[in-house]
Amino acid sequence: MSDEESPSSDAIPHEAIQTQYEWSAIEPSTAVVETVAQVAHCDQQELSPLYECIDPDALDAIIAPPLAQNTDTTVSISFTYTGYSVTVHSTGAVHVAPS
């Protein structure tokens, strides 16, 4: 992806958003891309591939493992993706804010 395709700094909002997902219905890696695209007001294909900043399979395995619903343990992972600070929680929350 070239720099021209990255969301411009003008497109990056000054407010954070949080979305809530059910990990049984969507993978965390997909939810991250959807949420960042929503905040950036762009199509998901316009964003850099998620694997350039984090391993999507590892993110999915850590945040929403098959047995996660049977535990009281919560996990969160934070990283920067295409100019946004992203935090994904095992509770289903995805928090996105400009970095």
PDB file of N, CA and C in Angstrom, residues 2-77:
ATOM      1  N   SER A   2       0.618   2.168  -0.859  1.00  0.00           N
ATOM      2  CA  SER A   2       1.420   3.377  -0.936  1.00  0.00           C
ATOM      3  C   SER A   2       0.908   4.400   0.071  1.00  0.00           C
ATOM      4  N   ASP A   3       1.742   5.415   0.306  1.00  0.00           N
ATOM      5  CA  ASP A   3       1.348   6.454   1.252  1.00  0.00           C
ATOM      6  C   ASP A   3       0.105   7.202   0.793  1.00  0.00           C
ATOM      7  N   GLU A   4      -0.088   7.298  -0.539  1.00  0.00           N
ATOM      8  CA  GLU A   4      -1.261   7.996  -1.040  1.00  0.00           C
ATOM      9  C   GLU A   4      -2.556   7.299  -0.643  1.00  0.00           C
ATOM     10  N   GLU A   5      -2.503   6.002  -0.397  1.00  0.00           N
ATOM     11  CA  GLU A   5      -3.699   5.245  -0.074  1.00  0.00           C
ATOM     12  C   GLU A   5      -4.001   5.240   1.418  1.00  0.00           C
ATOM     13  N   SER A   6      -3.051   5.664   2.244  1.00  0.00           N
ATOM     14  CA  SER A   6      -3.268   5.682   3.681  1.00  0.00           C
ATOM     15  C   SER A   6      -4.284   6.758   4.025  1.00  0.00           C
ATOM     16  N   PRO A   7      -5.078   6.520   5.056  1.00  0.00           N
ATOM     17  CA  PRO A   7      -5.995   7.579   5.471  1.00  0.00           C
ATOM     18  C   PRO A   7      -5.198   8.833   5.811  1.00  0.00           C
ATOM     19  N   SER A   8      -5.622   9.980   5.315  1.00  0.00           N
ATOM     20  CA  SER A   8      -4.894  11.220   5.571  1.00  0.00           C
ATOM     21  C   SER A   8      -5.080  11.632   7.022  1.00  0.00           C
ATOM     22  N   SER A   9      -4.174  12.481   7.483  1.00  0.00           N
ATOM     23  CA  SER A   9      -4.300  12.940   8.864  1.00  0.00           C
ATOM     24  C   SER A   9      -5.575  13.753   9.045  1.00  0.00           C
ATOM     25  N   ASP A  10      -6.074  14.376   7.953  1.00  0.00           N
ATOM     26  CA  ASP A  10      -7.336  15.101   8.034  1.00  0.00           C
ATOM     27  C   ASP A  10      -8.508  14.159   8.270  1.00  0.00           C
ATOM     28  N   ALA A  11      -8.376  12.905   7.801  1.00  0.00           N
ATOM     29  CA  ALA A  11      -9.460  11.936   7.933  1.00  0.00           C
ATOM     30  C   ALA A  11      -9.469  11.275   9.304  1.00  0.00           C
ATOM     31  N   ILE A  12      -8.371  11.416  10.050  1.00  0.00           N
ATOM     32  CA  ILE A  12      -8.284  10.776  11.357  1.00  0.00           C
ATOM     33  C   ILE A  12      -9.067  11.624  12.360  1.00  0.00           C
ATOM     34  N   PRO A  13     -10.082  11.046  12.985  1.00  0.00           N
ATOM     35  CA  PRO A  13     -10.896  11.819  13.921  1.00  0.00           C
ATOM     36  C   PRO A  13     -10.131  12.120  15.205  1.00  0.00           C
ATOM     37  N   HIS A  14     -10.628  13.062  15.947  1.00  0.00           N
ATOM     38  CA  HIS A  14      -9.985  13.437  17.195  1.00  0.00           C
ATOM     39  C   HIS A  14     -10.644  12.764  18.388  1.00  0.00           C
ATOM     40  N   GLU A  15     -11.586  11.897  18.140  1.00  0.00           N
ATOM     41  CA  GLU A  15     -12.275  11.203  19.218  1.00  0.00           C
ATOM     42  C   GLU A  15     -12.067   9.698  19.085  1.00  0.00           C
ATOM     43  N   ALA A  16     -12.070   9.038  20.203  1.00  0.00           N
ATOM     44  CA  ALA A  16     -11.962   7.584  20.224  1.00  0.00           C
ATOM     45  C   ALA A  16     -13.351   6.973  20.102  1.00  0.00           C
ATOM     46  N   ILE A  17     -13.413   5.760  19.573  1.00  0.00           N
ATOM     47  CA  ILE A  17     -14.678   5.029  19.572  1.00  0.00           C
ATOM     48  C   ILE A  17     -14.436   3.639  20.127  1.00  0.00           C
ATOM     49  N   GLN A  18     -15.492   3.046  20.605  1.00  0.00           N
ATOM     50  CA  GLN A  18     -15.440   1.671  21.084  1.00  0.00           C
ATOM     51  C   GLN A  18     -16.629   0.929  20.507  1.00  0.00           C
ATOM     52  N   THR A  19     -16.362  -0.241  19.955  1.00  0.00           N
ATOM     53  CA  THR A  19     -17.423  -1.090  19.429  1.00  0.00           C
ATOM     54  C   THR A  19     -17.440  -2.382  20.227  1.00  0.00           C
ATOM     55  N   GLN A  20     -18.555  -3.048  20.205  1.00  0.00           N
ATOM     56  CA  GLN A  20     -18.723  -4.290  20.957  1.00  0.00           C
ATOM     57  C   GLN A  20     -19.071  -5.410  19.994  1.00  0.00           C
ATOM     58  N   TYR A  21     -18.383  -6.530  20.110  1.00  0.00           N
ATOM     59  CA  TYR A  21     -18.595  -7.682  19.237  1.00  0.00           C
ATOM     60  C   TYR A  21     -18.813  -8.941  20.063  1.00  0.00           C
ATOM     61  N   GLU A  22     -19.405  -9.926  19.444  1.00  0.00           N
ATOM     62  CA  GLU A  22     -19.495 -11.279  19.997  1.00  0.00           C
ATOM     63  C   GLU A  22     -18.450 -12.100  19.255  1.00  0.00           C
ATOM     64  N   TRP A  23     -17.435 -12.573  19.954  1.00  0.00           N
ATOM     65  CA  TRP A  23     -16.355 -13.303  19.291  1.00  0.00           C
ATOM     66  C   TRP A  23     -16.821 -14.621  18.694  1.00  0.00           C
ATOM     67  N   SER A  24     -17.977 -15.093  19.048  1.00  0.00           N
ATOM     68  CA  SER A  24     -18.510 -16.304  18.413  1.00  0.00           C
ATOM     69  C   SER A  24     -19.036 -16.001  17.015  1.00  0.00           C
ATOM     70  N   ALA A  25     -19.245 -14.707  16.700  1.00  0.00           N
ATOM     71  CA  ALA A  25     -19.806 -14.316  15.404  1.00  0.00           C
ATOM     72  C   ALA A  25     -18.781 -13.694  14.458  1.00  0.00           C
ATOM     73  N   ILE A  26     -17.676 -13.172  14.991  1.00  0.00           N
ATOM     74  CA  ILE A  26     -16.670 -12.501  14.166  1.00  0.00           C
ATOM     75  C   ILE A  26     -15.303 -12.673  14.812  1.00  0.00           C
ATOM     76  N   GLU A  27     -14.279 -12.814  13.992  1.00  0.00           N
ATOM     77  CA  GLU A  27     -12.924 -12.936  14.526  1.00  0.00           C
ATOM     78  C   GLU A  27     -12.421 -11.557  14.948  1.00  0.00           C
ATOM     79  N   PRO A  28     -11.651 -11.494  16.023  1.00  0.00           N
ATOM     80  CA  PRO A  28     -11.122 -10.203  16.466  1.00  0.00           C
ATOM     81  C   PRO A  28     -10.347  -9.460  15.375  1.00  0.00           C
ATOM     82  N   SER A  29      -9.570 -10.178  14.591  1.00  0.00           N
ATOM     83  CA  SER A  29      -8.798  -9.516  13.533  1.00  0.00           C
ATOM     84  C   SER A  29      -9.711  -8.838  12.517  1.00  0.00           C
ATOM     85  N   THR A  30     -10.811  -9.453  12.182  1.00  0.00           N
ATOM     86  CA  THR A  30     -11.780  -8.858  11.253  1.00  0.00           C
ATOM     87  C   THR A  30     -12.452  -7.651  11.893  1.00  0.00           C
ATOM     88  N   ALA A  31     -12.772  -7.759  13.170  1.00  0.00           N
ATOM     89  CA  ALA A  31     -13.408  -6.650  13.887  1.00  0.00           C
ATOM     90  C   ALA A  31     -12.499  -5.428  13.937  1.00  0.00           C
ATOM     91  N   VAL A  32     -11.205  -5.640  14.106  1.00  0.00           N
ATOM     92  CA  VAL A  32     -10.256  -4.524  14.131  1.00  0.00           C
ATOM     93  C   VAL A  32     -10.284  -3.777  12.806  1.00  0.00           C
ATOM     94  N   VAL A  33     -10.188  -4.512  11.709  1.00  0.00           N
ATOM     95  CA  VAL A  33     -10.174  -3.877  10.389  1.00  0.00           C
ATOM     96  C   VAL A  33     -11.489  -3.142  10.133  1.00  0.00           C
ATOM     97  N   GLU A  34     -12.607  -3.763  10.483  1.00  0.00           N
ATOM     98  CA  GLU A  34     -13.917  -3.113  10.310  1.00  0.00           C
ATOM     99  C   GLU A  34     -14.010  -1.815  11.110  1.00  0.00           C
ATOM    100  N   THR A  35     -13.568  -1.854  12.348  1.00  0.00           N
ATOM    101  CA  THR A  35     -13.682  -0.690  13.220  1.00  0.00           C
ATOM    102  C   THR A  35     -12.768   0.441  12.764  1.00  0.00           C
ATOM    103  N   VAL A  36     -11.534   0.116  12.415  1.00  0.00           N
ATOM    104  CA  VAL A  36     -10.615   1.156  11.944  1.00  0.00           C
ATOM    105  C   VAL A  36     -11.122   1.758  10.634  1.00  0.00           C
ATOM    106  N   ALA A  37     -11.635   0.943   9.736  1.00  0.00           N
ATOM    107  CA  ALA A  37     -12.187   1.462   8.478  1.00  0.00           C
ATOM    108  C   ALA A  37     -13.363   2.396   8.754  1.00  0.00           C
ATOM    109  N   GLN A  38     -14.179   2.037   9.725  1.00  0.00           N
ATOM    110  CA  GLN A  38     -15.318   2.883  10.099  1.00  0.00           C
ATOM    111  C   GLN A  38     -14.836   4.239  10.612  1.00  0.00           C
ATOM    112  N   VAL A  39     -13.844   4.221  11.485  1.00  0.00           N
ATOM    113  CA  VAL A  39     -13.321   5.460  12.058  1.00  0.00           C
ATOM    114  C   VAL A  39     -12.621   6.300  10.989  1.00  0.00           C
ATOM    115  N   ALA A  40     -11.904   5.644  10.090  1.00  0.00           N
ATOM    116  CA  ALA A  40     -11.142   6.345   9.052  1.00  0.00           C
ATOM    117  C   ALA A  40     -12.011   6.764   7.872  1.00  0.00           C
ATOM    118  N   HIS A  41     -13.270   6.346   7.887  1.00  0.00           N
ATOM    119  CA  HIS A  41     -14.193   6.659   6.788  1.00  0.00           C
ATOM    120  C   HIS A  41     -13.625   6.196   5.451  1.00  0.00           C
ATOM    121  N   CYS A  42     -13.192   4.938   5.423  1.00  0.00           N
ATOM    122  CA  CYS A  42     -12.654   4.383   4.191  1.00  0.00           C
ATOM    123  C   CYS A  42     -13.071   2.926   4.073  1.00  0.00           C
ATOM    124  N   ASP A  43     -12.835   2.358   2.915  1.00  0.00           N
ATOM    125  CA  ASP A  43     -13.119   0.954   2.677  1.00  0.00           C
ATOM    126  C   ASP A  43     -12.025   0.119   3.337  1.00  0.00           C
ATOM    127  N   GLN A  44     -12.369  -1.067   3.796  1.00  0.00           N
ATOM    128  CA  GLN A  44     -11.394  -1.936   4.450  1.00  0.00           C
ATOM    129  C   GLN A  44     -10.193  -2.229   3.555  1.00  0.00           C
ATOM    130  N   GLN A  45     -10.413  -2.333   2.248  1.00  0.00           N
ATOM    131  CA  GLN A  45      -9.332  -2.633   1.318  1.00  0.00           C
ATOM    132  C   GLN A  45      -8.348  -1.472   1.176  1.00  0.00           C
ATOM    133  N   GLU A  46      -8.725  -0.288   1.614  1.00  0.00           N
ATOM    134  CA  GLU A  46      -7.834   0.870   1.545  1.00  0.00           C
ATOM    135  C   GLU A  46      -6.820   0.880   2.686  1.00  0.00           C
ATOM    136  N   LEU A  47      -7.041   0.076   3.709  1.00  0.00           N
ATOM    137  CA  LEU A  47      -6.140   0.017   4.854  1.00  0.00           C
ATOM    138  C   LEU A  47      -4.969  -0.913   4.564  1.00  0.00           C
ATOM    139  N   SER A  48      -3.868  -0.688   5.254  1.00  0.00           N
ATOM    140  CA  SER A  48      -2.732  -1.605   5.177  1.00  0.00           C
ATOM    141  C   SER A  48      -3.168  -2.966   5.697  1.00  0.00           C
ATOM    142  N   PRO A  49      -2.561  -4.033   5.200  1.00  0.00           N
ATOM    143  CA  PRO A  49      -2.895  -5.353   5.749  1.00  0.00           C
ATOM    144  C   PRO A  49      -2.580  -5.396   7.250  1.00  0.00           C
ATOM    145  N   LEU A  50      -3.474  -5.977   8.006  1.00  0.00           N
ATOM    146  CA  LEU A  50      -3.300  -6.054   9.455  1.00  0.00           C
ATOM    147  C   LEU A  50      -2.012  -6.784   9.823  1.00  0.00           C
ATOM    148  N   TYR A  51      -1.625  -7.778   9.030  1.00  0.00           N
ATOM    149  CA  TYR A  51      -0.441  -8.573   9.343  1.00  0.00           C
ATOM    150  C   TYR A  51       0.848  -7.752   9.307  1.00  0.00           C
ATOM    151  N   GLU A  52       0.801  -6.525   8.775  1.00  0.00           N
ATOM    152  CA  GLU A  52       1.993  -5.680   8.777  1.00  0.00           C
ATOM    153  C   GLU A  52       2.309  -5.135  10.171  1.00  0.00           C
ATOM    154  N   CYS A  53       1.341  -5.197  11.094  1.00  0.00           N
ATOM    155  CA  CYS A  53       1.615  -4.698  12.444  1.00  0.00           C
ATOM    156  C   CYS A  53       1.376  -5.740  13.532  1.00  0.00           C
ATOM    157  N   ILE A  54       0.576  -6.766  13.241  1.00  0.00           N
ATOM    158  CA  ILE A  54       0.303  -7.811  14.234  1.00  0.00           C
ATOM    159  C   ILE A  54      -0.118  -9.079  13.497  1.00  0.00           C
ATOM    160  N   ASP A  55       0.187 -10.221  14.069  1.00  0.00           N
ATOM    161  CA  ASP A  55      -0.204 -11.501  13.469  1.00  0.00           C
ATOM    162  C   ASP A  55      -1.700 -11.716  13.726  1.00  0.00           C
ATOM    163  N   PRO A  56      -2.535 -11.653  12.677  1.00  0.00           N
ATOM    164  CA  PRO A  56      -3.983 -11.797  12.876  1.00  0.00           C
ATOM    165  C   PRO A  56      -4.382 -13.135  13.499  1.00  0.00           C
ATOM    166  N   ASP A  57      -3.700 -14.210  13.131  1.00  0.00           N
ATOM    167  CA  ASP A  57      -4.028 -15.521  13.699  1.00  0.00           C
ATOM    168  C   ASP A  57      -3.719 -15.563  15.191  1.00  0.00           C
ATOM    169  N   ALA A  58      -2.600 -14.965  15.582  1.00  0.00           N
ATOM    170  CA  ALA A  58      -2.249 -14.924  17.005  1.00  0.00           C
ATOM    171  C   ALA A  58      -3.243 -14.058  17.778  1.00  0.00           C
ATOM    172  N   LEU A  59      -3.624 -12.923  17.197  1.00  0.00           N
ATOM    173  CA  LEU A  59      -4.616 -12.057  17.835  1.00  0.00           C
ATOM    174  C   LEU A  59      -5.911 -12.821  18.079  1.00  0.00           C
ATOM    175  N   ASP A  60      -6.391 -13.518  17.052  1.00  0.00           N
ATOM    176  CA  ASP A  60      -7.629 -14.294  17.184  1.00  0.00           C
ATOM    177  C   ASP A  60      -7.496 -15.380  18.249  1.00  0.00           C
ATOM    178  N   ALA A  61      -6.355 -16.068  18.256  1.00  0.00           N
ATOM    179  CA  ALA A  61      -6.153 -17.177  19.194  1.00  0.00           C
ATOM    180  C   ALA A  61      -6.069 -16.704  20.643  1.00  0.00           C
ATOM    181  N   ILE A  62      -5.475 -15.528  20.852  1.00  0.00           N
ATOM    182  CA  ILE A  62      -5.316 -15.026  22.216  1.00  0.00           C
ATOM    183  C   ILE A  62      -6.600 -14.375  22.735  1.00  0.00           C
ATOM    184  N   ILE A  63      -7.247 -13.595  21.898  1.00  0.00           N
ATOM    185  CA  ILE A  63      -8.430 -12.846  22.333  1.00  0.00           C
ATOM    186  C   ILE A  63      -9.685 -13.710  22.400  1.00  0.00           C
ATOM    187  N   ALA A  64      -9.868 -14.590  21.441  1.00  0.00           N
ATOM    188  CA  ALA A  64     -11.112 -15.373  21.381  1.00  0.00           C
ATOM    189  C   ALA A  64     -10.843 -16.862  21.216  1.00  0.00           C
ATOM    190  N   PRO A  65     -10.083 -17.454  22.140  1.00  0.00           N
ATOM    191  CA  PRO A  65      -9.869 -18.897  22.025  1.00  0.00           C
ATOM    192  C   PRO A  65     -11.180 -19.645  22.260  1.00  0.00           C
ATOM    193  N   PRO A  66     -11.293 -20.852  21.742  1.00  0.00           N
ATOM    194  CA  PRO A  66     -12.546 -21.613  21.870  1.00  0.00           C
ATOM    195  C   PRO A  66     -13.045 -21.761  23.309  1.00  0.00           C
ATOM    196  N   LEU A  67     -12.147 -21.829  24.264  1.00  0.00           N
ATOM    197  CA  LEU A  67     -12.558 -22.024  25.655  1.00  0.00           C
ATOM    198  C   LEU A  67     -12.700 -20.713  26.426  1.00  0.00           C
ATOM    199  N   ALA A  68     -12.520 -19.579  25.752  1.00  0.00           N
ATOM    200  CA  ALA A  68     -12.528 -18.280  26.442  1.00  0.00           C
ATOM    201  C   ALA A  68     -13.841 -17.994  27.151  1.00  0.00           C
ATOM    202  N   GLN A  69     -14.942 -18.507  26.633  1.00  0.00           N
ATOM    203  CA  GLN A  69     -16.230 -18.225  27.250  1.00  0.00           C
ATOM    204  C   GLN A  69     -16.399 -18.943  28.588  1.00  0.00           C
ATOM    205  N   ASN A  70     -15.534 -19.899  28.877  1.00  0.00           N
ATOM    206  CA  ASN A  70     -15.654 -20.677  30.109  1.00  0.00           C
ATOM    207  C   ASN A  70     -14.699 -20.206  31.201  1.00  0.00           C
ATOM    208  N   THR A  71     -14.210 -18.972  31.092  1.00  0.00           N
ATOM    209  CA  THR A  71     -13.250 -18.486  32.073  1.00  0.00           C
ATOM    210  C   THR A  71     -13.589 -17.057  32.488  1.00  0.00           C
ATOM    211  N   ASP A  72     -13.147 -16.690  33.666  1.00  0.00           N
ATOM    212  CA  ASP A  72     -13.346 -15.327  34.148  1.00  0.00           C
ATOM    213  C   ASP A  72     -12.159 -14.430  33.809  1.00  0.00           C
ATOM    214  N   THR A  73     -11.132 -14.996  33.195  1.00  0.00           N
ATOM    215  CA  THR A  73      -9.944 -14.241  32.838  1.00  0.00           C
ATOM    216  C   THR A  73     -10.223 -13.342  31.642  1.00  0.00           C
ATOM    217  N   THR A  74      -9.810 -12.096  31.736  1.00  0.00           N
ATOM    218  CA  THR A  74      -9.935 -11.189  30.596  1.00  0.00           C
ATOM    219  C   THR A  74      -8.546 -10.845  30.080  1.00  0.00           C
ATOM    220  N   VAL A  75      -8.466 -10.650  28.786  1.00  0.00           N
ATOM    221  CA  VAL A  75      -7.206 -10.359  28.118  1.00  0.00           C
ATOM    222  C   VAL A  75      -7.426  -9.145  27.229  1.00  0.00           C
ATOM    223  N   SER A  76      -6.415  -8.302  27.120  1.00  0.00           N
ATOM    224  CA  SER A  76      -6.473  -7.210  26.155  1.00  0.00           C
ATOM    225  C   SER A  76      -5.118  -7.085  25.478  1.00  0.00           C
ATOM    226  N   ILE A  77      -5.151  -6.682  24.224  1.00  0.00           N
ATOM    227  CA  ILE A  77      -3.943  -6.478  23.434  1.00  0.00           C
ATOM    228  C   ILE A  77      -4.048  -5.100  22.802  1.00  0.00           C
TER     229      ILE A  77
END
